[in-house]
CSV table of C-alpha atoms and ligand atoms in Angstrom, one decimal:
chain,number,residue,atom,x,y,z
A,35,UNK,CA,91.2,124.7,79.8
A,36,UNK,CA,94.2,125.6,76.6
A,37,UNK,CA,97.3,127.4,79.3
A,38,UNK,CA,100.0,129.2,78.4
A,39,UNK,CA,102.9,129.7,80.9
A,40,UNK,CA,105.6,132.1,80.2
A,41,UNK,CA,108.7,133.4,81.4
A,42,UNK,CA,112.1,133.7,80.9
A,43,UNK,CA,114.4,130.7,81.5
A,44,UNK,CA,114.3,130.3,85.8
A,45,UNK,CA,111.0,131.5,86.3
A,46,UNK,CA,110.0,128.0,87.2
A,47,UNK,CA,107.4,127.5,85.2
A,48,UNK,CA,108.0,123.8,84.2
A,49,UNK,CA,107.4,123.1,88.3
A,50,UNK,CA,104.5,125.3,88.3
A,51,UNK,CA,103.0,123.7,85.0
A,52,UNK,CA,103.3,120.7,86.0
A,53,UNK,CA,101.7,121.0,89.5
A,54,UNK,CA,98.9,122.8,86.9
A,55,UNK,CA,98.3,120.2,84.9
A,56,UNK,CA,97.9,117.4,87.6
A,57,UNK,CA,95.7,120.1,89.5
A,58,UNK,CA,92.9,120.6,86.2
A,59,UNK,CA,94.2,117.0,85.0
A,60,UNK,CA,94.6,118.5,81.9
A,61,UNK,CA,98.1,117.5,79.9
A,62,UNK,CA,102.0,120.0,80.7
A,63,UNK,CA,103.7,120.1,76.9
A,64,UNK,CA,107.1,121.7,77.5
A,65,UNK,CA,108.5,121.8,74.3
A,66,UNK,CA,112.1,121.9,75.4
A,67,UNK,CA,111.5,118.4,77.4
A,68,UNK,CA,110.6,117.4,73.9
A,69,UNK,CA,113.5,118.3,72.6
A,70,UNK,CA,115.9,116.9,75.6
A,71,UNK,CA,113.7,113.4,74.9
A,72,UNK,CA,114.3,113.4,71.4
A,73,UNK,CA,118.4,113.9,72.2
A,74,UNK,CA,118.2,111.5,75.0
A,75,UNK,CA,116.6,109.0,72.2
A,76,UNK,CA,119.0,110.1,69.3
A,77,UNK,CA,115.5,110.6,67.3
A,78,UNK,CA,116.4,112.5,63.4
A,79,UNK,CA,114.6,115.5,65.6
A,80,UNK,CA,117.0,114.9,68.6
A,81,UNK,CA,120.2,115.2,66.2
A,82,UNK,CA,118.5,118.9,64.6
A,83,UNK,CA,118.8,120.3,67.8
A,84,UNK,CA,121.0,119.3,69.7
A,85,UNK,CA,123.4,122.1,69.1
A,86,UNK,CA,120.5,124.8,68.4
A,87,UNK,CA,120.0,123.9,72.4
A,88,UNK,CA,123.2,123.2,73.8
A,89,UNK,CA,124.6,126.8,72.9
A,90,UNK,CA,121.5,128.1,74.5
A,91,UNK,CA,120.0,129.3,71.1
A,92,UNK,CA,117.0,128.6,69.8
A,93,UNK,CA,115.6,125.8,67.5
A,94,UNK,CA,114.1,126.8,64.6
A,95,UNK,CA,110.3,128.2,64.7
A,96,UNK,CA,109.0,126.2,62.0
A,97,UNK,CA,110.8,122.9,63.7
A,98,UNK,CA,109.0,123.8,66.6
A,99,UNK,CA,105.5,125.0,65.4
A,100,UNK,CA,105.4,121.2,63.2
A,101,UNK,CA,105.9,119.2,66.9
A,102,UNK,CA,103.1,121.2,68.4
A,103,UNK,CA,100.6,120.8,65.9
A,104,UNK,CA,101.3,117.0,65.8
A,105,UNK,CA,101.4,116.8,69.6
A,106,UNK,CA,98.4,118.5,70.2
A,107,UNK,CA,95.8,116.8,67.3
A,108,UNK,CA,96.5,113.6,70.4
A,109,UNK,CA,93.7,112.7,71.8
A,110,UNK,CA,95.5,112.7,75.1
A,111,UNK,CA,95.2,116.3,74.6
A,112,UNK,CA,91.6,116.9,73.5
A,113,UNK,CA,90.3,118.2,77.2
A,114,UNK,CA,93.4,120.7,77.7
A,115,UNK,CA,96.9,121.3,77.9
A,116,UNK,CA,99.5,123.2,79.2
A,117,UNK,CA,102.0,124.6,77.0
A,118,UNK,CA,105.8,125.2,78.7
A,119,UNK,CA,108.7,127.3,76.6
A,120,UNK,CA,105.6,127.5,74.1
A,121,UNK,CA,105.3,130.2,72.0
A,122,UNK,CA,108.5,131.6,72.6
A,123,UNK,CA,108.8,134.2,69.5
A,124,UNK,CA,106.5,136.3,68.5
A,125,UNK,CA,106.1,134.5,64.8
A,126,UNK,CA,105.4,130.9,67.4
A,127,UNK,CA,102.6,132.5,68.8
A,128,UNK,CA,100.5,133.7,65.0
A,129,UNK,CA,101.6,130.2,63.8
A,130,UNK,CA,99.8,128.8,66.6
A,131,UNK,CA,96.8,131.0,66.3
A,132,UNK,CA,95.9,130.1,62.8
A,133,UNK,CA,96.4,126.4,64.1
A,134,UNK,CA,94.0,127.0,66.5
A,135,UNK,CA,92.1,128.5,65.0
A,136,UNK,CA,92.0,126.7,62.1
A,137,UNK,CA,90.7,123.3,65.0
A,138,UNK,CA,87.9,126.4,66.6
A,139,UNK,CA,89.8,126.6,69.7
A,140,UNK,CA,91.2,129.6,71.6
A,141,UNK,CA,93.7,130.0,74.5
A,142,UNK,CA,92.0,131.1,77.5
A,143,UNK,CA,95.1,132.3,80.1
A,144,UNK,CA,98.2,133.6,79.4
A,145,UNK,CA,100.3,133.3,82.3
A,146,UNK,CA,103.5,135.6,82.7
A,147,UNK,CA,106.0,134.9,85.6
A,148,UNK,CA,108.0,137.4,86.2
A,149,UNK,CA,110.8,137.3,89.2
A,150,UNK,CA,114.1,139.6,89.4
A,151,UNK,CA,117.4,138.6,87.4
A,152,UNK,CA,119.5,137.6,90.1
A,153,UNK,CA,116.9,135.3,91.1
A,154,UNK,CA,117.1,133.9,87.2
A,155,UNK,CA,120.7,133.2,87.8
A,156,UNK,CA,121.1,132.0,91.0
A,157,UNK,CA,117.8,129.1,90.4
A,158,UNK,CA,119.2,127.6,87.3
A,159,UNK,CA,123.0,128.2,89.0
A,160,UNK,CA,121.5,125.8,91.9
A,161,UNK,CA,119.0,123.5,90.4
A,162,UNK,CA,122.3,120.9,89.1
A,163,UNK,CA,119.5,119.0,86.9
A,164,UNK,CA,123.1,118.9,84.8
A,165,UNK,CA,121.6,120.2,82.2
A,166,UNK,CA,123.9,121.0,79.6
A,167,UNK,CA,122.7,124.5,78.6
A,168,UNK,CA,123.1,125.3,82.9
A,169,UNK,CA,126.5,126.8,82.6
A,170,UNK,CA,126.5,130.2,83.5
A,171,UNK,CA,127.9,131.1,79.8
A,172,UNK,CA,125.1,129.9,78.4
A,173,UNK,CA,122.3,130.6,80.9
A,174,UNK,CA,123.8,134.4,80.2
A,175,UNK,CA,123.0,133.4,76.0
A,176,UNK,CA,119.5,132.4,77.1
A,177,UNK,CA,118.6,135.6,79.2
A,178,UNK,CA,119.9,137.5,76.0
A,179,UNK,CA,117.9,135.9,73.4
A,180,UNK,CA,114.8,136.1,75.9
A,181,UNK,CA,114.6,140.0,76.5
A,182,UNK,CA,115.5,139.7,72.8
A,183,UNK,CA,113.0,137.4,71.1
A,184,UNK,CA,111.0,136.1,73.6
A,185,UNK,CA,110.2,139.2,75.9
A,186,UNK,CA,107.3,140.5,72.1
A,187,UNK,CA,105.1,137.6,73.4
A,188,UNK,CA,104.3,139.2,76.3
A,189,UNK,CA,103.1,142.7,74.3
A,190,UNK,CA,101.1,139.9,71.4
A,191,UNK,CA,99.0,138.6,74.7
A,192,UNK,CA,98.4,141.9,76.6
A,193,UNK,CA,96.9,143.0,73.3
A,194,UNK,CA,94.7,139.5,72.3
A,195,UNK,CA,93.1,140.1,76.1
A,196,UNK,CA,94.2,136.7,78.0
A,197,UNK,CA,97.2,138.2,79.8
A,198,UNK,CA,97.6,137.6,83.2
A,199,UNK,CA,100.9,139.1,85.4
A,200,UNK,CA,102.1,136.5,88.1
A,201,UNK,CA,105.2,137.0,90.4
A,202,UNK,CA,107.8,134.9,90.3
A,203,UNK,CA,108.7,134.8,94.2
A,204,UNK,CA,108.5,133.1,97.7
A,205,UNK,CA,108.2,129.8,98.0
A,206,UNK,CA,106.9,127.3,95.4
A,207,UNK,CA,103.3,126.9,96.6
A,208,UNK,CA,103.0,130.3,97.2
A,209,UNK,CA,103.6,131.1,93.6
A,210,UNK,CA,101.6,127.9,92.7
A,211,UNK,CA,98.3,129.8,94.9
A,212,UNK,CA,98.6,132.5,93.2
A,213,UNK,CA,98.9,131.0,89.2
A,214,UNK,CA,95.6,128.9,90.4
A,215,UNK,CA,93.5,132.6,91.3
A,216,UNK,CA,95.3,133.8,87.5
A,217,UNK,CA,93.2,130.6,85.9
A,218,UNK,CA,89.6,131.7,84.9
A,219,UNK,CA,86.6,129.5,86.7
A,220,UNK,CA,84.8,127.5,84.4
B,196,LIG,P1,114.5,127.1,79.9
B,196,LIG,O1,113.0,127.9,79.7
B,196,LIG,O2,114.4,126.5,81.3
B,196,LIG,O3,115.3,128.7,78.6
B,196,LIG,P2,113.4,125.2,77.7
B,196,LIG,O4,112.9,123.2,78.4
B,196,LIG,O5,112.3,126.1,77.9
B,196,LIG,O6,113.7,125.9,78.9
B,196,LIG,O7,113.6,125.4,77.1
B,196,LIG,C1,115.3,125.0,76.7
B,196,LIG,C2,115.7,125.0,75.5
B,196,LIG,O8,114.5,124.0,74.5
B,196,LIG,C3,115.5,126.6,75.1
B,196,LIG,O9,117.3,127.9,74.7
B,196,LIG,C4,115.3,126.4,73.7
B,196,LIG,O10,116.8,126.6,72.6
B,196,LIG,C5,114.6,124.5,73.1
B,196,LIG,N1,113.8,125.6,73.2
B,196,LIG,C6,112.4,125.0,73.6
B,196,LIG,N2,111.0,125.5,73.3
B,196,LIG,C7,111.1,125.9,72.3
B,196,LIG,C8,110.3,127.1,71.7
B,196,LIG,N3,109.4,127.1,71.6
B,196,LIG,N4,111.5,127.9,70.7
B,196,LIG,C9,112.5,127.4,70.1
B,196,LIG,N5,113.1,126.7,71.2
B,196,LIG,C10,112.8,126.2,72.1
């Protein structure tokens, strides 16, 4: 099972992806978390992306695509995975499709989580994880980047036919149940 969970910053992708991964026994791949880990570990990749992430901008497509390609080639990913934070541009979506095609694989479902802007901002400001990009100014930049560069990814998957829209408001568990209902049974 290969799942993409999609939505603006603050939509709850990380929280829900973790629950879905545990429930289905698949791996949770968060590109944002991978980058934050790389920054904390001080790796070459971490040094490359730190200032970009701190500013709320996007890491270059090729850097992200290479990282995802390398990661999913791992044995742990053979049973499936849920992608959180990727693809984040139409270019990444196209590159990911090509990559899957080379592997003879495809995405089973694309789950788009939505919530009103005021709620997203409220959640990001109150989550208190101490993230350097969770300040009011950086949140504003991230929402703008989302609207301009990331939202078009939805249309790409709508055309491909595995698109599901899920209401991201309510309790964590209510949202989780909606997501489970949106995942095809097999
Ligand atoms: P959020 O969804 O709350 O913005 P993420 O953890 O998904 O948080 O991402 C944090 C940051 O990591 C992004 O603002 C961006 O700089 C970088 N990033 C994560 N995934 C990608 C990606 N697929 N393409 C480009 N940049 C990314």
